[in-house]
Short mmCIF file of C-alpha atoms in Angstrom, two decimals:
data_model
loop_
_atom_site.label_atom_id
_atom_site.label_comp_id
_atom_site.label_asym_id
_atom_site.label_seq_id
_atom_site.Cartn_x
_atom_site.Cartn_y
_atom_site.Cartn_z
CA MET A 29 -86.65 130.94 -172.34
CA THR A 30 -89.20 132.71 -170.23
CA LEU A 31 -89.67 133.73 -166.63
CA LYS A 32 -91.53 130.98 -164.78
CA ALA A 33 -94.53 131.38 -162.49
CA ARG A 34 -93.60 130.87 -158.86
CA VAL A 35 -95.21 128.71 -156.20
CA ILE A 36 -94.56 130.15 -152.75
CA PRO A 37 -95.47 128.22 -149.62
CA CYS A 38 -96.06 130.53 -146.68
CA LEU A 39 -95.38 129.66 -143.08
CA ASP A 40 -97.02 131.65 -140.32
CA VAL A 41 -94.52 131.80 -137.48
CA LYS A 42 -95.33 132.71 -133.91
CA ASP A 43 -92.74 132.73 -131.13
CA GLY A 44 -90.44 130.76 -133.45
CA ARG A 45 -92.98 128.02 -134.22
CA VAL A 46 -95.18 127.39 -137.26
CA VAL A 47 -98.90 128.05 -137.04
CA LYS A 48 -101.60 128.43 -139.65
CA GLY A 49 -104.76 130.30 -138.95
CA VAL A 50 -108.09 129.79 -140.63
CA SER A 51 -109.06 133.35 -141.47
CA PHE A 52 -106.38 134.39 -138.97
CA VAL A 53 -107.99 132.77 -135.92
CA ASN A 54 -107.94 129.21 -134.46
CA LEU A 55 -104.18 128.87 -134.71
CA VAL A 56 -102.78 125.34 -134.70
CA ASP A 57 -99.17 124.81 -133.70
CA ALA A 58 -97.68 122.56 -136.33
CA GLY A 59 -93.94 122.42 -136.12
CA ASP A 60 -90.50 123.82 -136.52
CA PRO A 61 -90.25 126.41 -139.29
CA VAL A 62 -86.74 125.36 -140.26
CA GLU A 63 -87.82 121.75 -140.76
CA SER A 64 -90.75 122.91 -142.88
CA ALA A 65 -88.47 125.18 -144.88
CA LYS A 66 -86.09 122.31 -145.60
CA ALA A 67 -88.98 120.14 -146.75
CA TYR A 68 -90.27 122.85 -149.08
CA ASP A 69 -86.78 123.47 -150.41
CA ALA A 70 -86.41 119.77 -151.23
CA ALA A 71 -89.88 119.73 -152.81
CA GLY A 72 -88.93 122.42 -155.33
CA ALA A 73 -90.67 125.48 -153.89
CA ASP A 74 -89.70 128.54 -155.92
CA GLU A 75 -89.53 130.79 -152.88
CA LEU A 76 -90.50 130.62 -149.27
CA CYS A 77 -92.38 133.16 -147.21
CA PHE A 78 -92.28 133.53 -143.43
CA LEU A 79 -94.95 135.64 -141.85
CA ASP A 80 -94.08 136.48 -138.27
CA ILE A 81 -97.24 136.87 -136.23
CA THR A 82 -95.53 137.02 -132.84
CA ALA A 83 -97.58 139.38 -130.75
CA SER A 84 -95.41 139.89 -127.69
CA SER A 85 -92.52 142.28 -128.12
CA ASP A 86 -90.51 140.04 -125.77
CA ASN A 87 -90.40 137.34 -128.42
CA ARG A 88 -89.87 139.55 -131.47
CA ASP A 89 -86.29 138.42 -131.86
CA THR A 90 -87.29 134.77 -132.36
CA ILE A 91 -87.85 135.40 -136.09
CA PHE A 92 -84.23 136.45 -136.64
CA ASP A 93 -83.07 133.12 -135.28
CA VAL A 94 -85.58 131.24 -137.46
CA VAL A 95 -84.42 133.15 -140.56
CA ALA A 96 -80.75 132.63 -139.75
CA ARG A 97 -81.19 128.90 -139.19
CA THR A 98 -83.24 128.59 -142.39
CA ALA A 99 -80.62 130.42 -144.44
CA GLU A 100 -78.01 127.96 -143.22
CA HIS A 101 -79.89 125.02 -144.68
CA CYS A 102 -81.94 126.35 -147.58
CA PHE A 103 -80.59 127.94 -150.73
CA MET A 104 -83.90 129.27 -151.88
CA PRO A 105 -85.24 132.81 -151.97
CA LEU A 106 -86.80 133.83 -148.69
CA THR A 107 -89.27 136.63 -148.00
CA VAL A 108 -89.97 137.59 -144.41
CA GLY A 109 -92.80 139.77 -143.16
CA GLY A 110 -94.71 140.61 -140.04
CA GLY A 111 -93.85 143.45 -137.71
CA VAL A 112 -91.43 145.14 -140.11
CA ARG A 113 -91.51 148.74 -138.95
CA SER A 114 -88.08 150.28 -139.39
CA VAL A 115 -85.01 150.33 -141.60
CA ALA A 116 -83.22 148.62 -138.70
CA ASP A 117 -85.77 145.74 -138.77
CA ILE A 118 -85.15 145.30 -142.51
CA ARG A 119 -81.39 145.36 -142.17
CA LYS A 120 -81.53 142.73 -139.41
CA LEU A 121 -83.72 140.44 -141.49
CA LEU A 122 -81.50 140.80 -144.56
CA LEU A 123 -78.38 140.14 -142.51
CA ALA A 124 -80.04 137.07 -140.99
CA GLY A 125 -80.55 135.71 -144.51
CA ALA A 126 -83.82 137.09 -145.89
CA ASP A 127 -83.78 138.16 -149.54
CA LYS A 128 -86.91 140.28 -149.44
CA VAL A 129 -88.98 141.75 -146.66
CA SER A 130 -92.67 142.39 -146.73
CA ILE A 131 -94.12 145.49 -145.15
CA ASN A 132 -97.75 145.53 -144.13
CA SER A 133 -99.23 147.77 -141.39
CA ALA A 134 -96.24 150.11 -141.39
CA ALA A 135 -96.94 150.87 -145.07
CA VAL A 136 -100.54 151.77 -144.27
CA LYS A 137 -99.50 153.91 -141.33
CA ASP A 138 -96.65 155.66 -143.12
CA PRO A 139 -96.34 155.23 -146.91
CA ASP A 140 -93.08 157.19 -146.80
CA PHE A 141 -91.51 154.32 -144.89
CA VAL A 142 -91.81 152.25 -148.08
CA ALA A 143 -89.97 154.97 -150.01
CA GLU A 144 -87.25 155.12 -147.36
CA ALA A 145 -86.84 151.33 -147.37
CA ALA A 146 -86.77 151.13 -151.18
CA ASP A 147 -84.17 153.89 -151.36
CA LYS A 148 -82.01 152.14 -148.82
CA PHE A 149 -82.29 148.53 -149.96
CA GLY A 150 -83.55 148.77 -153.54
CA ASN A 151 -87.10 148.30 -154.81
CA GLN A 152 -86.46 144.65 -155.61
CA CYS A 153 -86.11 143.87 -151.92
CA ILE A 154 -89.31 145.56 -150.75
CA VAL A 155 -92.59 143.67 -150.93
CA VAL A 156 -95.69 145.51 -149.79
CA SER A 157 -98.25 143.15 -148.35
CA ILE A 158 -101.82 144.36 -148.84
CA ASP A 159 -104.64 142.79 -146.84
CA SER A 160 -108.05 143.74 -148.17
CA LYS A 161 -111.70 142.76 -148.13
CA LYS A 162 -114.34 143.26 -150.74
CA VAL A 163 -116.66 145.97 -149.47
CA SER A 164 -118.87 146.58 -152.49
CA GLY A 165 -122.39 145.20 -152.33
CA GLU A 166 -124.30 143.07 -154.79
CA GLY A 167 -124.72 144.88 -158.11
CA GLU A 168 -122.18 147.59 -157.25
CA ALA A 169 -118.85 148.06 -158.97
CA ASP A 170 -116.14 146.00 -157.23
CA ARG A 171 -114.40 147.84 -154.42
CA TRP A 172 -111.89 146.53 -151.93
CA GLU A 173 -110.73 148.16 -148.72
CA ILE A 174 -107.51 147.76 -146.75
CA PHE A 175 -107.86 146.06 -143.36
CA THR A 176 -105.18 145.90 -140.70
CA HIS A 177 -104.71 144.02 -137.41
CA GLY A 178 -105.26 140.59 -138.93
CA GLY A 179 -108.34 141.77 -140.79
CA ARG A 180 -110.17 143.22 -137.81
CA GLN A 181 -109.67 146.90 -138.43
CA ALA A 182 -111.08 148.74 -141.44
CA THR A 183 -109.09 151.70 -142.72
CA GLY A 184 -111.36 153.20 -145.37
CA ILE A 185 -108.43 153.04 -147.84
CA ASP A 186 -109.20 151.78 -151.33
CA ALA A 187 -107.00 148.75 -152.08
CA VAL A 188 -106.42 149.49 -155.76
CA ALA A 189 -105.44 153.12 -155.18
CA PHE A 190 -103.21 152.01 -152.30
CA ALA A 191 -101.49 149.42 -154.48
CA GLU A 192 -100.66 152.04 -157.09
CA LYS A 193 -99.40 154.41 -154.43
CA MET A 194 -97.13 151.73 -152.94
CA VAL A 195 -95.56 151.07 -156.33
CA GLU A 196 -94.96 154.80 -156.78
CA ARG A 197 -93.20 154.80 -153.41
CA GLY A 198 -90.90 152.01 -154.51
CA ALA A 199 -92.52 148.65 -153.74
CA GLY A 200 -90.85 146.09 -156.01
CA GLU A 201 -93.58 143.52 -155.59
CA LEU A 202 -97.09 143.33 -154.12
CA LEU A 203 -98.45 140.48 -152.02
CA LEU A 204 -102.24 140.67 -152.28
CA THR A 205 -104.20 138.83 -149.63
CA SER A 206 -107.96 138.64 -149.73
CA MET A 207 -108.96 138.60 -146.07
CA ASP A 208 -112.47 137.38 -146.82
CA ARG A 209 -111.11 134.46 -148.86
CA ASP A 210 -108.22 133.56 -146.57
CA GLY A 211 -108.65 130.11 -145.05
CA GLN A 212 -111.95 129.52 -146.87
CA LYS A 213 -110.50 127.24 -149.59
CA GLY A 214 -112.77 128.74 -152.24
CA GLY A 215 -109.97 130.19 -154.38
CA TYR A 216 -108.27 133.56 -154.69
CA ASP A 217 -110.25 136.74 -155.19
CA ILE A 218 -109.47 136.75 -158.90
CA ALA A 219 -111.14 140.08 -159.63
CA LEU A 220 -109.02 141.78 -156.96
CA THR A 221 -105.81 140.14 -158.16
CA ARG A 222 -106.44 140.92 -161.81
CA THR A 223 -107.58 144.49 -161.21
CA ILE A 224 -104.36 145.32 -159.38
CA ALA A 225 -102.00 143.16 -161.49
CA ASP A 226 -103.22 144.87 -164.66
CA ARG A 227 -102.78 148.29 -163.08
CA VAL A 228 -99.21 148.07 -161.71
CA PRO A 229 -95.87 147.50 -163.47
CA VAL A 230 -94.44 145.28 -160.69
CA PRO A 231 -95.03 141.56 -160.04
CA VAL A 232 -98.08 140.57 -158.01
CA ILE A 233 -98.34 137.53 -155.71
CA ALA A 234 -101.86 136.16 -155.26
CA SER A 235 -102.72 135.05 -151.72
CA GLY A 236 -105.67 133.96 -149.62
CA GLY A 237 -108.16 131.19 -150.26
CA VAL A 238 -106.40 128.32 -152.03
CA GLY A 239 -108.24 125.02 -151.58
CA ASN A 240 -107.16 123.08 -154.67
CA LEU A 241 -104.67 123.15 -157.51
CA ASP A 242 -107.07 124.76 -159.98
CA HIS A 243 -107.03 127.81 -157.75
CA LEU A 244 -103.28 128.15 -158.33
CA VAL A 245 -103.79 127.94 -162.09
CA GLU A 246 -106.54 130.58 -161.89
CA GLY A 247 -104.32 132.93 -159.90
CA ILE A 248 -101.79 133.07 -162.75
CA ARG A 249 -104.01 132.57 -165.79
CA ASP A 250 -107.03 134.64 -164.76
CA GLY A 251 -105.65 136.80 -161.96
CA HIS A 252 -102.52 137.77 -163.95
CA ALA A 253 -100.34 137.22 -160.88
CA THR A 254 -96.76 136.12 -161.52
CA ALA A 255 -96.61 134.08 -158.32
CA VAL A 256 -99.06 132.19 -156.16
CA LEU A 257 -98.82 131.87 -152.41
CA ALA A 258 -100.49 129.14 -150.38
CA ALA A 259 -100.16 127.83 -146.87
CA SER A 260 -102.49 125.14 -145.59
CA ILE A 261 -102.78 123.01 -148.77
CA PHE A 262 -99.05 122.42 -148.55
CA HIS A 263 -98.60 122.54 -144.84
CA PHE A 264 -101.22 119.92 -144.08
CA GLY A 265 -100.06 117.78 -146.98
CA THR A 266 -103.20 118.04 -149.11
CA TYR A 267 -100.87 118.55 -152.09
CA THR A 268 -97.11 118.65 -152.45
CA VAL A 269 -95.36 121.61 -154.04
CA GLY A 270 -94.18 119.26 -156.80
CA GLU A 271 -97.74 118.14 -157.56
CA ALA A 272 -98.85 121.74 -157.67
CA LYS A 273 -96.12 122.76 -160.11
CA ARG A 274 -96.67 119.78 -162.40
CA TYR A 275 -100.42 120.45 -162.40
CA MET A 276 -99.87 124.08 -163.32
CA ALA A 277 -97.46 123.07 -166.10
CA GLU A 278 -100.04 120.60 -167.45
CA HIS A 279 -102.46 123.52 -167.59
CA GLY A 280 -100.25 125.57 -169.83
CA ILE A 281 -98.32 127.67 -167.30
CA ALA A 282 -94.55 127.90 -167.72
CA MET A 283 -93.06 126.38 -164.56
CA ARG A 284 -89.60 125.51 -163.30
CA LEU A 285 -89.54 121.72 -162.94
CA ASP A 286 -85.78 121.14 -162.48
CA MET B 1 -57.48 128.37 -150.14
CA ARG B 2 -59.20 131.39 -148.66
CA VAL B 3 -62.22 132.96 -150.34
CA ALA B 4 -63.00 136.50 -149.23
CA ILE B 5 -66.63 137.52 -149.43
CA ILE B 6 -66.67 141.27 -149.10
CA ASP B 7 -68.90 142.60 -146.33
CA TYR B 8 -69.71 146.22 -147.04
CA GLY B 9 -73.17 146.29 -145.52
CA SER B 10 -74.92 145.11 -148.66
CA GLY B 11 -76.36 141.84 -149.66
CA ASN B 12 -77.63 138.61 -148.27
CA LEU B 13 -74.22 137.85 -146.86
CA ARG B 14 -75.19 134.88 -144.76
CA SER B 15 -76.83 133.11 -147.71
CA ALA B 16 -73.79 133.71 -149.87
CA THR B 17 -71.38 132.51 -147.18
CA LYS B 18 -73.41 129.37 -146.48
CA ALA B 19 -73.74 128.55 -150.16
CA PHE B 20 -69.97 128.81 -150.71
CA GLU B 21 -69.34 126.67 -147.62
CA ARG B 22 -71.75 124.03 -148.83
CA ALA B 23 -70.39 124.00 -152.39
CA ALA B 24 -66.84 123.57 -151.08
CA ARG B 25 -67.87 120.85 -148.65
CA GLU B 26 -69.86 118.84 -151.21
CA ALA B 27 -67.09 119.08 -153.81
CA GLY B 28 -64.40 118.13 -151.28
CA ILE B 29 -62.60 121.43 -151.82
CA SER B 30 -60.69 122.72 -148.84
CA ALA B 31 -61.68 126.37 -148.64
CA GLU B 32 -62.00 128.87 -145.85
CA ILE B 33 -64.96 131.13 -146.61
CA ASP B 34 -64.01 134.45 -145.08
CA LEU B 35 -66.80 136.99 -144.78
CA THR B 36 -64.79 140.12 -144.15
CA ASP B 37 -64.88 143.91 -144.08
CA ARG B 38 -61.08 144.15 -143.73
CA PRO B 39 -59.26 145.34 -146.87
CA GLU B 40 -56.07 143.48 -145.96
CA ARG B 41 -58.01 140.19 -145.89
CA VAL B 42 -59.36 140.96 -149.37
CA ALA B 43 -55.99 142.02 -150.77
CA THR B 44 -54.44 138.70 -149.74
CA ALA B 45 -57.37 136.37 -150.50
CA ASP B 46 -57.04 133.59 -153.07
CA ARG B 47 -60.46 134.33 -154.48
CA VAL B 48 -62.74 137.31 -154.06
CA VAL B 49 -66.54 137.53 -154.11
CA LEU B 50 -68.46 140.81 -154.22
CA PRO B 51 -72.15 140.36 -153.38
CA GLY B 52 -74.58 143.25 -153.53
CA VAL B 53 -78.25 143.97 -153.08
CA GLY B 54 -79.90 147.31 -153.52
CA ALA B 55 -79.32 150.34 -155.64
CA TYR B 56 -76.11 150.76 -157.66
CA ALA B 57 -75.20 154.13 -156.15
CA ASP B 58 -75.86 152.92 -152.59
CA CYS B 59 -73.70 149.86 -153.10
CA ARG B 60 -70.87 151.92 -154.60
CA ARG B 61 -71.12 154.32 -151.68
CA GLY B 62 -71.08 151.39 -149.24
CA LEU B 63 -67.99 149.93 -150.87
CA ASP B 64 -66.20 153.29 -150.83
CA ALA B 65 -67.17 153.80 -147.19
CA VAL B 66 -64.91 150.91 -146.16
CA GLU B 67 -61.55 152.63 -146.21
CA GLY B 68 -59.06 150.94 -148.50
CA MET B 69 -61.54 148.36 -149.84
CA THR B 70 -61.58 149.36 -153.51
CA ASP B 71 -57.78 149.56 -153.46
CA ALA B 72 -57.67 146.09 -151.92
CA LEU B 73 -60.04 144.82 -154.61
CA ARG B 74 -57.86 146.28 -157.36
CA GLU B 75 -54.76 144.82 -155.74
CA ALA B 76 -56.19 141.31 -155.53
CA VAL B 77 -58.07 141.26 -158.81
CA GLU B 78 -56.27 143.63 -161.20
CA LEU B 79 -52.68 143.23 -160.03
CA GLY B 80 -52.90 139.82 -158.37
CA GLY B 81 -55.05 138.27 -161.11
CA ARG B 82 -57.03 136.34 -158.52
CA PRO B 83 -60.44 134.93 -159.56
CA PHE B 84 -63.28 137.35 -158.88
CA LEU B 85 -67.03 136.77 -158.84
CA GLY B 86 -69.56 139.60 -158.58
CA ILE B 87 -73.13 138.76 -157.68
CA CYS B 88 -76.18 140.86 -158.63
CA VAL B 89 -75.27 144.48 -157.91
CA GLY B 90 -71.75 143.19 -157.19
CA MET B 91 -71.71 142.14 -160.85
CA GLN B 92 -73.21 145.42 -161.99
CA LEU B 93 -70.42 147.31 -160.18
CA MET B 94 -67.96 145.69 -162.63
CA SER B 95 -69.36 148.03 -165.32
CA SER B 96 -68.11 151.48 -166.36
CA ARG B 97 -71.17 153.27 -165.00
CA GLY B 98 -74.52 152.68 -163.34
CA LEU B 99 -77.46 154.79 -164.47
CA GLU B 100 -79.85 153.82 -161.65
CA LYS B 101 -81.30 156.96 -160.01
CA THR B 102 -78.08 158.88 -160.73
CA VAL B 103 -74.88 158.33 -162.74
CA THR B 104 -72.31 156.42 -160.69
CA ASP B 105 -68.87 155.21 -161.69
CA GLY B 106 -68.25 151.48 -161.48
CA LEU B 107 -65.02 149.50 -161.20
CA ASN B 108 -64.69 149.74 -164.99
CA TRP B 109 -63.75 146.11 -165.56
CA ILE B 110 -66.49 145.43 -168.11
CA ALA B 111 -67.02 148.34 -170.50
CA GLY B 112 -70.67 149.35 -170.58
CA ASP B 113 -73.49 150.92 -168.62
CA VAL B 114 -76.01 149.40 -166.23
CA THR B 115 -79.40 150.51 -167.53
CA LEU B 116 -83.07 149.92 -166.81
CA MET B 117 -84.40 146.89 -168.64
CA THR B 118 -87.00 147.75 -171.26
CA PRO B 119 -88.66 144.48 -172.30
CA ALA B 120 -90.30 144.53 -175.74
CA ASP B 121 -93.41 142.95 -174.20
CA PRO B 122 -95.14 145.65 -172.10
CA ASP B 123 -96.91 142.99 -170.02
CA LEU B 124 -93.60 141.89 -168.52
CA LYS B 125 -93.13 143.18 -164.99
CA ILE B 126 -90.14 145.12 -163.70
CA PRO B 127 -88.32 143.93 -161.59
CA GLN B 128 -87.86 140.52 -163.14
CA ILE B 129 -88.37 138.35 -160.07
CA GLY B 130 -88.08 134.60 -160.30
CA TRP B 131 -86.61 131.68 -162.18
CA ASN B 132 -85.49 131.79 -165.78
CA THR B 133 -83.20 129.75 -168.03
CA LEU B 134 -79.97 131.04 -169.55
CA THR B 135 -78.73 131.30 -173.12
CA LEU B 136 -75.01 130.61 -173.25
CA LYS B 137 -73.31 132.96 -175.72
CA ARG B 138 -69.91 131.36 -175.40
CA GLU B 139 -68.22 128.57 -173.51
CA HIS B 140 -66.86 129.51 -170.10
CA PRO B 141 -65.28 127.33 -167.37
CA LEU B 142 -67.82 128.57 -164.80
CA PHE B 143 -70.60 126.95 -166.85
CA SER B 144 -68.77 123.65 -167.24
CA GLY B 145 -71.25 120.78 -166.83
CA ILE B 146 -74.24 123.09 -166.33
CA PRO B 147 -77.18 122.49 -168.69
CA THR B 148 -78.34 125.81 -170.20
CA GLY B 149 -80.89 126.72 -172.85
CA ASP B 150 -84.65 126.07 -172.87
CA GLY B 151 -84.41 122.66 -171.26
CA GLY B 152 -81.57 123.66 -168.95
CA LEU B 153 -81.42 124.50 -165.27
CA HIS B 154 -82.98 127.69 -163.93
CA ALA B 155 -81.32 130.66 -162.25
CA TYR B 156 -82.99 132.99 -159.76
CA PHE B 157 -83.20 136.64 -160.78
CA VAL B 158 -84.29 139.74 -158.89
CA HIS B 159 -83.40 142.85 -160.89
CA SER B 160 -84.67 145.86 -162.78
CA TYR B 161 -81.36 146.88 -164.38
CA HIS B 162 -78.83 144.99 -166.45
CA LEU B 163 -75.31 145.52 -167.74
CA GLN B 164 -75.20 146.48 -171.41
CA ALA B 165 -71.68 145.40 -172.26
CA GLU B 166 -69.97 147.29 -175.10
CA ASN B 167 -67.89 144.28 -176.05
CA PRO B 168 -70.16 141.32 -176.97
CA ASP B 169 -67.37 138.92 -176.00
CA ASP B 170 -67.76 139.98 -172.38
CA VAL B 171 -71.28 138.53 -172.30
CA VAL B 172 -71.17 134.84 -171.43
CA ALA B 173 -74.90 134.30 -170.92
CA THR B 174 -78.14 136.18 -171.49
CA VAL B 175 -81.64 135.74 -170.09
CA GLU B 176 -84.71 136.18 -172.25
CA TYR B 177 -87.02 138.82 -170.79
CA GLY B 178 -88.72 140.59 -173.65
CA GLY B 179 -85.36 140.49 -175.42
CA PRO B 180 -81.95 139.23 -174.33
CA MET B 181 -80.81 140.76 -171.01
CA THR B 182 -77.28 140.29 -169.66
CA ALA B 183 -77.15 137.41 -167.20
CA PHE B 184 -73.43 136.64 -166.90
CA VAL B 185 -70.28 138.52 -167.87
CA ALA B 186 -66.62 137.57 -167.80
CA ARG B 187 -63.30 139.00 -168.85
CA GLY B 188 -60.02 137.38 -167.85
CA ASN B 189 -60.08 136.51 -164.16
CA LYS B 190 -63.25 138.54 -163.50
CA ALA B 191 -66.74 137.08 -163.72
CA GLY B 192 -70.14 138.32 -162.64
CA ALA B 193 -73.66 136.90 -162.33
CA GLN B 194 -76.75 139.08 -162.53
CA PHE B 195 -78.70 136.19 -161.02
CA HIS B 196 -78.14 134.85 -157.51
CA PRO B 197 -76.00 131.67 -157.58
CA GLU B 198 -76.44 131.39 -153.80
CA LYS B 199 -80.21 131.10 -154.33
CA SER B 200 -80.20 129.13 -157.55
CA GLN B 201 -80.09 125.64 -156.04
CA SER B 202 -78.41 123.08 -158.32
CA LEU B 203 -77.30 125.57 -160.99
CA GLY B 204 -75.97 127.89 -158.32
CA LEU B 205 -74.06 125.27 -156.38
CA ALA B 206 -72.50 123.93 -159.60
CA LEU B 207 -71.44 127.43 -160.65
CA ILE B 208 -69.96 128.22 -157.23
CA THR B 209 -68.08 124.91 -157.32
CA ASN B 210 -66.73 125.79 -160.78
CA PHE B 211 -65.67 129.19 -159.43
CA LEU B 212 -63.79 127.56 -156.54
CA ARG B 213 -61.91 125.39 -159.09
CA TRP B 214 -61.45 128.11 -161.72
CA LYS B 215 -57.88 128.77 -162.87
CA PRO B 216 -58.18 131.76 -165.19
#
């Protein structure tokens, strides 16, 4: 009938274990990613996202094992990001069982890498993950800037222009995270989401700041995203994925409830 | 029964393999799921699955790069009449030609070109990524027992292109995305899904089970 909005739980994974940061600090170890993935699969999640935040290069291979074990148990679409820097990284993730990969810092450093990856694996498989903060002051026109290194490093790059450039290079989807909203539970940065979603022809996933189910509704209805990503509200059991989807459906958004 | 899933460097091969294993196990079907890049294993398989992720031309090139693989496919599927299932770009390769980036010849099993989707509604995003329901255009054994239509089960799509079949009878199911787009094709012993059965949970497992039982 119509394409449904997607609810995507995101698991931050470090050294093969799940963590969730509040604004990317104060990490709390909270379990086995494969167990969480199975629970989300059973709960009707429309996709699952793993973000690998493993810092040490010694442990970089742990994510491949997590992805492979997840793919054995879950028949749901899986996007994996974090530390994706080369065509070889992407191939390994896809072979392990990922359906899409998200590219973050490497896209900022070298936009041509996105073009190379899209050429090799198809646009539909390449998600560009854009972390930005609002940098405009009170009374100024909205402006957002790209930040890297978990939000610590400013780049001076305009987020909206960057989003358009990434789509030109072949990004099939954009994952927009508001770094100033992330972990604050005050809702997505709707102006950011809508500005970019209305500007690009590819699907946009809203991310960063979900505290309640109305925020998910707003992300789709007001932000014009086609998917909403959330971590802590699901991971700490504040709401189930099923509750979230039913709530969104009750608020007029076409959802998959089978 | 041995089911060959063709490994030519494209596609989420592990997901596909695991989904076929699970479908067989849950349905009590004795099937060896054989992920293989060896043409002789494909030529002699009881059923053949061609997955595929990426661009049409790249996938065709990847398939041709495995020496003897297209011949093995033709031997098993065209001459042997064994059941075949293409998935995503694997389905698109069943067409006459792909028009993504460049013009590429397909396997020419389903007459028609693979073209960029142009939804009537300009707000619709390309690629179509996510869950959508199917409109069944005609009965087919692979959809036996699967609820379709508005209240039916959902299938998972990730695609920008679709197969515009010349013969309407080849189209088993469409998906509404600013107009009807081709979701499932079949002709004789050959079938293909634009969506990902291996990611489509209950619909996908039911369709894979039907494929394992299919006697075209």
